[in-house]
Each structure stands twice: as structure tokens, then as C-alpha cells.
Short mmCIF file of C-alpha atoms in Angstrom, two decimals:
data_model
loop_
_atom_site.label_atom_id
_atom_site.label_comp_id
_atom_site.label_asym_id
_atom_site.label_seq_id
_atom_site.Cartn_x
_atom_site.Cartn_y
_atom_site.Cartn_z
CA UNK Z 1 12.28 20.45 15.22
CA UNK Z 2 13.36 23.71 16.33
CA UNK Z 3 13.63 27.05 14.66
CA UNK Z 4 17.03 28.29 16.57
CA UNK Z 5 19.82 28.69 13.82
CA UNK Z 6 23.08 26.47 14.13
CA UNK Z 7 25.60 28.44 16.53
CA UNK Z 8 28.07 29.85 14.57
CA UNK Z 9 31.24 27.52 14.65
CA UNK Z 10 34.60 28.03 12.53
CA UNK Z 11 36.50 25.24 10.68
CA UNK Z 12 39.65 26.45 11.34
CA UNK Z 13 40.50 23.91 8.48
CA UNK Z 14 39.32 26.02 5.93
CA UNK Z 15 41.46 29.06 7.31
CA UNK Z 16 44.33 28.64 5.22
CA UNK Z 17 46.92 31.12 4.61
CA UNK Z 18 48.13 32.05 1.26
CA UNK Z 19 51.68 33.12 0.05
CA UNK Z 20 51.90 37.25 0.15
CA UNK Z 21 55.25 38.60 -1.47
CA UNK Z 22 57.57 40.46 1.57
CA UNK Z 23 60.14 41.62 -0.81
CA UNK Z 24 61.56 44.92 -0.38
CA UNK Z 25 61.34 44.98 -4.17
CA UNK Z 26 57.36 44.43 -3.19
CA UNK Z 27 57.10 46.44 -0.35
CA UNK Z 28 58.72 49.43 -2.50
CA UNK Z 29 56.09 48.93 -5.48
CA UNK Z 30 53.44 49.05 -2.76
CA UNK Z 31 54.82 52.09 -1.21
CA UNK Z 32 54.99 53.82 -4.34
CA UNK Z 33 51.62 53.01 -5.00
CA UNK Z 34 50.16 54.19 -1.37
CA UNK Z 35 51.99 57.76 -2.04
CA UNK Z 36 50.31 58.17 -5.31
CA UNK Z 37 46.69 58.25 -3.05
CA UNK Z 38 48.57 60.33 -0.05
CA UNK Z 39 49.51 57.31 1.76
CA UNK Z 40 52.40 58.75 3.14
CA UNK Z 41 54.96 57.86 5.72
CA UNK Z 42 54.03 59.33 8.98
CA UNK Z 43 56.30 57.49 11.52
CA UNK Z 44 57.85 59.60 13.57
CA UNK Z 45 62.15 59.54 12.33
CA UNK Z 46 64.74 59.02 15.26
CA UNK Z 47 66.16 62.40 16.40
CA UNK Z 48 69.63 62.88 15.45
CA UNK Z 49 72.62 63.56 17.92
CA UNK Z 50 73.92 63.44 20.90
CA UNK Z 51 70.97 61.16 23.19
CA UNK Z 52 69.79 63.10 26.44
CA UNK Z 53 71.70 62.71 29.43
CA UNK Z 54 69.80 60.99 32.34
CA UNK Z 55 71.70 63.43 34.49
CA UNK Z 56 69.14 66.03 34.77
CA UNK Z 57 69.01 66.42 38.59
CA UNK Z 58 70.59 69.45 39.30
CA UNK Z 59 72.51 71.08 42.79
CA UNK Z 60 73.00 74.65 43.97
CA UNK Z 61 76.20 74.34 46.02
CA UNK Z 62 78.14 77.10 46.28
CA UNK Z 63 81.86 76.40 47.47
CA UNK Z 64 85.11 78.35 48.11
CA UNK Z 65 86.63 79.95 44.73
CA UNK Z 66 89.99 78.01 44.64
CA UNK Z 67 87.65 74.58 45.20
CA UNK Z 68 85.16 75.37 41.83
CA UNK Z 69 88.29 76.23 40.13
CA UNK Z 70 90.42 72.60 41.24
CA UNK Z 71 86.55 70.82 40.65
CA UNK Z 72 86.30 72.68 37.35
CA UNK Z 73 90.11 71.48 36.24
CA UNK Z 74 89.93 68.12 37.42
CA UNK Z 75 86.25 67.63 34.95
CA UNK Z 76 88.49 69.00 32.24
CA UNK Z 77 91.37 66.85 33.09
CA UNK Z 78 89.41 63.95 32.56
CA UNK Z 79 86.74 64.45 30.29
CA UNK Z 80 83.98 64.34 32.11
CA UNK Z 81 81.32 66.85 33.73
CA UNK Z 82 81.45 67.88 37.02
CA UNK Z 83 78.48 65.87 38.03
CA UNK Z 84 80.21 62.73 37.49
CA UNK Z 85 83.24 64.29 40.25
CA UNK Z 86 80.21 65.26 42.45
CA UNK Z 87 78.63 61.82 42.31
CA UNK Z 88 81.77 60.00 42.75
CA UNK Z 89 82.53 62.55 45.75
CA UNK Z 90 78.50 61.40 46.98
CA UNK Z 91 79.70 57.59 46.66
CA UNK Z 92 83.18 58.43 48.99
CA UNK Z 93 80.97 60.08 51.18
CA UNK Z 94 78.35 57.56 51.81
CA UNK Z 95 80.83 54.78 51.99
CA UNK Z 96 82.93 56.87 54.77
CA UNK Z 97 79.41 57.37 56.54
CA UNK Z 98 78.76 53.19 56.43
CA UNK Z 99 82.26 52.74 57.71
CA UNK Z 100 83.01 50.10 55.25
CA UNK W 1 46.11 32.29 8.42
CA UNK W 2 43.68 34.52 7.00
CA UNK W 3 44.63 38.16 7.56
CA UNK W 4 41.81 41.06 7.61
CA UNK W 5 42.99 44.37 8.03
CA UNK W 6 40.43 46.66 8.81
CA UNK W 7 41.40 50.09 6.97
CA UNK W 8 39.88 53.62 6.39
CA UNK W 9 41.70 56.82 6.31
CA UNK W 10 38.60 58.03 8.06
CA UNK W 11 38.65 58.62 11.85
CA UNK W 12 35.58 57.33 13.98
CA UNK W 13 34.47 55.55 11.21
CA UNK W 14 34.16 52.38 13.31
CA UNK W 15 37.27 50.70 12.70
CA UNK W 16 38.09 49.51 16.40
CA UNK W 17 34.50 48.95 17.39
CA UNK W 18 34.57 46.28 13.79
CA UNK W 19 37.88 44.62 15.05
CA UNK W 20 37.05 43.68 18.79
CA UNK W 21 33.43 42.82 17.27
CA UNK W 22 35.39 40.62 14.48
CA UNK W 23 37.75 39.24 16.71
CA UNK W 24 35.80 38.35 19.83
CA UNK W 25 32.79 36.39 17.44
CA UNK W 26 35.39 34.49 15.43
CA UNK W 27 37.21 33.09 18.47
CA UNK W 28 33.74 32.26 20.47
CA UNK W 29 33.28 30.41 17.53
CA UNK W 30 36.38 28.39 18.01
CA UNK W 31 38.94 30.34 15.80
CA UNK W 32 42.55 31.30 17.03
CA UNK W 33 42.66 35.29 16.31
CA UNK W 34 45.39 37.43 16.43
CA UNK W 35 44.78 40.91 16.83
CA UNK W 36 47.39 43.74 15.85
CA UNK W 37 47.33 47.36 17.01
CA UNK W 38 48.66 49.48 14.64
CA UNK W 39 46.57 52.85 15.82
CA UNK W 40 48.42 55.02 18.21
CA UNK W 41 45.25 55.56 20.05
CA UNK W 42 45.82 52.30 21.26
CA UNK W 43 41.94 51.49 20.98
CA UNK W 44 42.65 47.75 21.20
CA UNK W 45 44.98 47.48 23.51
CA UNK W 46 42.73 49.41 26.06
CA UNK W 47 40.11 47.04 25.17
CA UNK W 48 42.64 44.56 26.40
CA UNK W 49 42.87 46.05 29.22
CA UNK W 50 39.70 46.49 30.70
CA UNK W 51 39.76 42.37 31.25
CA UNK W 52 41.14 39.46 30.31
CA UNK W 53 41.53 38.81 26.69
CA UNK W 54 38.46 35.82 26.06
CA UNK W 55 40.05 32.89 25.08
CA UNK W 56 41.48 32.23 22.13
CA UNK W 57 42.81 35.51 21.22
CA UNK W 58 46.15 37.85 21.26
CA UNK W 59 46.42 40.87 21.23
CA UNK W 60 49.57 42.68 20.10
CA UNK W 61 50.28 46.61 20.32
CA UNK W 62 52.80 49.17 19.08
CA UNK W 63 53.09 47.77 15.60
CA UNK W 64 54.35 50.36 13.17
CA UNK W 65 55.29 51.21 9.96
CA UNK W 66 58.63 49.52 9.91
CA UNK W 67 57.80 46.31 11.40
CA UNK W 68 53.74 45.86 10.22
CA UNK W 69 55.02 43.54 7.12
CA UNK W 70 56.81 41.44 9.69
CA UNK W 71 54.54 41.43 12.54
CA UNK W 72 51.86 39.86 10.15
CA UNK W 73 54.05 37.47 8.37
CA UNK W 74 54.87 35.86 12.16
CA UNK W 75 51.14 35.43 12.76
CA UNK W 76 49.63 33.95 8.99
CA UNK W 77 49.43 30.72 9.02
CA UNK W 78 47.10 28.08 8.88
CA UNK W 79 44.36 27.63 11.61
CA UNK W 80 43.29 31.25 12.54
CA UNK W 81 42.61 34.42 11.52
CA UNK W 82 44.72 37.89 11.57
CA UNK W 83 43.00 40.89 12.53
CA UNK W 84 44.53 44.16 11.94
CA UNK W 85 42.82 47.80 12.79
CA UNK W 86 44.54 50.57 11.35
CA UNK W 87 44.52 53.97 12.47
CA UNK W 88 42.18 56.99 10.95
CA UNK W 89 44.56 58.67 8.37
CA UNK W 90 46.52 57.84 5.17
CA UNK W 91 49.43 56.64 6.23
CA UNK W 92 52.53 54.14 4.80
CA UNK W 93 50.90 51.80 7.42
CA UNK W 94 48.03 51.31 5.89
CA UNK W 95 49.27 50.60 2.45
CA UNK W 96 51.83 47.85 3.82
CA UNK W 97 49.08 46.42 5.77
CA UNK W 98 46.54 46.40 3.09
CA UNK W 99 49.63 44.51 0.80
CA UNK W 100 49.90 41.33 3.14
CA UNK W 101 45.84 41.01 3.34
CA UNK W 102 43.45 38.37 2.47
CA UNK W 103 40.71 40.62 3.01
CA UNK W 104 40.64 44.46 3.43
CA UNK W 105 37.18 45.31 5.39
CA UNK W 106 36.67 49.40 5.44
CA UNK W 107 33.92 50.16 8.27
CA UNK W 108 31.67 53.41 7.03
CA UNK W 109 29.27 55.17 8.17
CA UNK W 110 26.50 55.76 5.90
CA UNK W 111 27.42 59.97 5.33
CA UNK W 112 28.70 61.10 2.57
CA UNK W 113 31.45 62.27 4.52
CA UNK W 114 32.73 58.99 5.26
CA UNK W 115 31.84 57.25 1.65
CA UNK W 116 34.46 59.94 0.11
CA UNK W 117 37.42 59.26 2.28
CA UNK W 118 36.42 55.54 2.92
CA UNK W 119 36.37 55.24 -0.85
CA UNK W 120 40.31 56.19 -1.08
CA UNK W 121 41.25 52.83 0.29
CA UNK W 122 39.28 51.49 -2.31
CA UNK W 123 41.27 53.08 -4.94
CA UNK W 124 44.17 52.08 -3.10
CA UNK W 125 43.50 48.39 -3.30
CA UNK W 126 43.12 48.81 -7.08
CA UNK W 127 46.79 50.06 -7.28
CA UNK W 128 48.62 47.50 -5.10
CA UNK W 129 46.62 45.05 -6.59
CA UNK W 130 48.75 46.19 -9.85
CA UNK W 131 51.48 46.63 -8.14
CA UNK W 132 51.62 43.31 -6.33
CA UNK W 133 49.66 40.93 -9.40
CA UNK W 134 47.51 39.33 -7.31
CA UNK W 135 43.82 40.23 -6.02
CA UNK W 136 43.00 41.95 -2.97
CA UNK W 137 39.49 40.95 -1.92
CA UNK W 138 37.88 44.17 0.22
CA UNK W 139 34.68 44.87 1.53
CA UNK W 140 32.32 47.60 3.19
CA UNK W 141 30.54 47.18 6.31
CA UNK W 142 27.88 50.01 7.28
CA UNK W 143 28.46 51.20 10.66
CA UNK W 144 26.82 52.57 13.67
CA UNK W 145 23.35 52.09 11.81
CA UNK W 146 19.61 52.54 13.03
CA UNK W 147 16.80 50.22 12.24
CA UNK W 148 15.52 52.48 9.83
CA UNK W 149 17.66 53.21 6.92
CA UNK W 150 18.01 56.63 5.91
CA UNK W 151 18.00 57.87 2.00
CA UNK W 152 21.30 59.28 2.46
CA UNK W 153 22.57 55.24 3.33
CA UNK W 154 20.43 53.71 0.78
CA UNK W 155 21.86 56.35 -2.04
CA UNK W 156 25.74 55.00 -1.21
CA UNK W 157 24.57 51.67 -1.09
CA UNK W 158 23.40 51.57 -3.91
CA UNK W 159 26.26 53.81 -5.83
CA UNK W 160 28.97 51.74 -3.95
CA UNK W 161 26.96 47.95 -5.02
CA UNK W 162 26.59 50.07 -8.70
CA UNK W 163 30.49 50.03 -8.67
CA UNK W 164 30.71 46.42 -8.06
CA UNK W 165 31.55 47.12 -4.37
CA UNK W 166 31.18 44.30 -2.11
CA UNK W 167 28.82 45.39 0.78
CA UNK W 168 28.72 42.95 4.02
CA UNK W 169 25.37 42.05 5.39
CA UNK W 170 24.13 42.96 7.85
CA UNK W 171 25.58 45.89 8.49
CA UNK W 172 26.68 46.49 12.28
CA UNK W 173 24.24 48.66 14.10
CA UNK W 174 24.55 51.58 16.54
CA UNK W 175 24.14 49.97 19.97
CA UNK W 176 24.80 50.38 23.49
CA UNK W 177 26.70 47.03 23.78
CA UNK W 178 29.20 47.63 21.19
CA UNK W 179 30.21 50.99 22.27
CA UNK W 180 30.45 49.32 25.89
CA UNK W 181 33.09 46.39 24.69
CA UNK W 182 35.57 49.70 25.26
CA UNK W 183 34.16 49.83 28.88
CA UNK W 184 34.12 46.55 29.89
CA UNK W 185 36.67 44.59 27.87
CA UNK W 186 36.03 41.01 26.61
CA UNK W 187 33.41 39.84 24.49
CA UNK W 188 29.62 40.68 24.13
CA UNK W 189 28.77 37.34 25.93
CA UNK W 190 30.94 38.46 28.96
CA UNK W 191 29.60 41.83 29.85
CA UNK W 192 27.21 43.03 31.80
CA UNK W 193 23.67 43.75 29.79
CA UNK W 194 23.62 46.86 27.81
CA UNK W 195 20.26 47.35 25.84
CA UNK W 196 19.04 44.92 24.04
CA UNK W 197 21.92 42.31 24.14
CA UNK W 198 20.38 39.21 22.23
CA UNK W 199 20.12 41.55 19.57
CA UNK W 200 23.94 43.07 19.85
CA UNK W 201 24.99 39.42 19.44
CA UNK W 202 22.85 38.43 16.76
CA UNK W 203 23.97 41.24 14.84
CA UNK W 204 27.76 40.62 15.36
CA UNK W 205 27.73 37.00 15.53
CA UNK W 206 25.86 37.42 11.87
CA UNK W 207 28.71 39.87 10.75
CA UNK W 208 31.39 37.55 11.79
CA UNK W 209 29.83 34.76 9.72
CA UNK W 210 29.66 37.13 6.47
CA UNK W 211 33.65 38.10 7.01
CA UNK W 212 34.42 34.01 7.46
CA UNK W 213 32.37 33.11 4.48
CA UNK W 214 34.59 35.51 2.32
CA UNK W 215 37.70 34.27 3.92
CA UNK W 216 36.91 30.86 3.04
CA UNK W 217 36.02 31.87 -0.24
CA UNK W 218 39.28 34.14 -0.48
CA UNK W 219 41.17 30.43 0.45
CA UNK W 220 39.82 28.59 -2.34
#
């Protein structure tokens, strides 16, 4: 005979689950109940607006007066900043350089 | 599947350190355990980092507020057990969670400190239970405890077991090993020795058992 206890094994037969209610209706009576003892939400809300633009790089060029005024009038003409005429103007470029 | 969320609105009361301990026992004794992160300290998930999970276990992160009631749903059914571990405030989160539970577990450690603010989720299981009609079992394990028991511990024992509070034997003890699971990853069985080690996992192994007899209990 020998004094070690059984090992500790699990009948994962007699882990059964049982029904929990998921209603909103449920979820709202439970929430009500949770801010009655400060159980508050605390989840961060989304932001509202516009999201950030992923153009955050920024360049210092510095061109000829009558070109920042053309670059300036062409953004407006088409709705769109003058980073976007800048990169497309990048794009040109390195396509020119590849000599496709 | 039996869910156990593992809930106090008290920080570094020992919730974490109870999880991985729950979790890592119940599936080296052959259960399938899911574990959900719900703190965004992330405790669990960078104990799931340090190593591979041991088998028999998943861990899941990022679960909030919105989708906790779904998250848990997915995972309970028959076979294994849920494990959820809550993060260290009073939060929406926590009163979801403790609504889709089989058993609520609230670590403490034996101050008075932590027998206040654990003892709000314990008035918060009253309410839902109202609120929902059914019973929530919950229990108190004694954390980060020394061999000797001080006066202080044995006064809330006793005045939480006067209130009819269910108190899980043993209680989990302050040791070396269980503050390392954080360090090493894994399980108790997998790490390298940290103090007296037969005793860490005689003391957790024990503390599993005393969760799974309630959640058989809970089933019936």
C-alpha cells in the first residue's frame, strides 16, 4: 500500500455547461445592476470625425512662385491635397528614371 | 463548459497569479481550458508568451466590454473549463463576465484593504443574481499567504465564513514559484525550480481540485 494521494485527474464528463441568458434584455438588467455598485463602463468610445491621414511625412521644397501657385490650383481643381500631386509627380519621376 | 471568471475590483489582489495557477492544474489534469484576457495589462497573454502554452490550453487576449458576452458563449460547452481573469477595477466588464459564470472565484489577500473592495463583487453577485433569476455560485480564495496565519486573516475568515461566504481550501500561498509562472511561462511542472517546488504544486494542484469539485457540484 502506499500513502501517495491519487494524481489529480478531471472527468471532463462531469464538465457540463449550463444555459446562461445572452439577451440584450439580460445583458441590460445586468448592466443596470453592475452601475448600481460602480460597475461602470470604462471602454474607451471611438473618436469621432474625420480618421487621421497616414500622410504625415512631410517636405520642405521651396519652388518658383508661379509653380506653388499652378501646384496650389491644380489641388483645388481636383479636390485633393497637394501631397497627393507631389506623390503622383514622385511616381512620374521614378518611372521616367526606370525607363519603362 | 464550465466558466470561472476570476473577479475583484481590487488590483494585485492575485487575480492573474489564480488564473494561470487554475488553468495550468486543470489541463495537467486532462481538462481542455480556455483562458480569456480581459485585463489590459495583458498579464496572461505575457504569460503566454514567455513559452509555449502547455497542452491543452488557449489562450485568448483583447476581450472587452463589447464582445466578453460573446467571446464566452463561443467557448462554454461541454468538456472543459472557461477561465476568465478580469482586470483590477469596477468596470461593465466585470459585471457581464460575472453574468455568463458558473463560478465567480475573487482572489484576496488577507488585509482589510482587500476584504472591503473584494467584498463589492460579492454584493454584485447578489444583484445579478436578481437580475438574471438564477444562482451565481462564488467563492474566496486567500492569496499570497504565509505558513503562519496572521489574526488580521483569521478575523476575515471568520467574518466572511460568518456571512455564509464560501472560502476555498487551501488557500494559495506566497511562493517563489508562482510569482515565477510570469517569468518563465508554462506550468509549475515545466519550470525551472524555484523554492520549494513539491510544495508550490501541492498547493495548486490542491486548489485546482477545490475549484473542480464546486464546478461539478455547480453542474448537478
Amino acid at each position: 500500500m502506499s500513502d501517495q494521494p491519487k494524481p489529480f485527474a478531471v472527468d471532463i464528463k462531469q464538465l457540463k455547461s449550463r444555459p446562461k441568458d445572452t439577451s440584450p434584455a439580460a445583458i441590460q438588467s445586468v448592466d443596470r445592476a453592475g452601475e448600481q455598485h460602480g460597475f461602470v463602463a470604462r471602454d474607451a468610445t471611438a473618436r469621432r470625425g474625420r480618421p487621421p491621414s497616414p500622410r504625415t511625412g512631410q517636405v520642405h521644397a521651396k519652388v518658383l512662385p508661379h509653380i506653388a501657385d499652378e501646384i496650389a490650383a491644380e489641388a483645388t481643381r481636383r479636390g485633393v491635397t497637394q501631397g497627393i500631386l507631389i506623390e503622383e509627380a514622385w511616381a512620374l519621376y521614378l518611372t521616367h528614371k526606370s525607363g519603362k | 463548459m464550465p466558466v470561472v471568471v476570476i473577479a475583484s475590483p481590487k488590483g494585485g489582489s492575485g487575480k492573474s497569479t489564480s488564473a494561470v495557477l487554475l488553468g495550468t492544474e486543470l489541463a495537467h489534469a486532462g481538462a481542455q481550458v480556455t483562458m480569456l484576457d480581459c485585463d489590459p495589462n495583458r498579464s496572461l497573454s505575457l504569460w503566454g508568451e514567455r513559452r509555449a502554452l502547455p497542452p491543452r490550453m488557449t489562450l485568448l487576449a483583447d476581450v472587452t466590454e463589447s464582445d466578453i458576452v460573446k467571446a464566452i458563449q463561443k467557448h462554454d460547452a461541454d468538456g472543459g473549463i472557461v477561465i476568465v481573469d478580469l482586470e483590477g477595477v469596477a468596470s461593465r466588464l466585470v459585471s457581464r463576465a460575472i453574468s455568463q459564470a458558473d463560478l465567480v472565484l475573487t482572489p484576496m489577500r488577507a488585509t482589510t484593504l482587500d476584504a472591503t473592495i473584494g467584498a463589492r463583487t460579492l454584493a454584485l453577485i447578489g444583484e445579478e443574481e436578481e437580475a438574471l433569476g438564477r444562482s451565481i455560485r462564488h467563492a474566496v480564495v486567500f492569496t499570497m499567504t504565509r505558513g503562519i496565519e496572521s489574526k488580521q486573516h483569521r478575523g476575515i475568515e471568520a467574518s466572511l465564513g460568518g456571512q455564509g461566504v464560501d472560502i476555498v481550501q487551501p488557500a494559495l500561498m506566497e511562493r517563489a514559484a508562482f510569482s515565477a509562472l510570469f517569468e518563465f511561462g508554462g506550468d509549475l511542472r515545466s519550470m525551472p525550480a524555484q523554492g520549494r517546488m513539491e510544495e508550490a504544486i501541492k498547493n495548486a494542484s490542491a486548489f485546482a481540485q477545490a475549484i473542480y469539485q464546486r464546478l461539478t457540484e455547480a453542474a448537478q
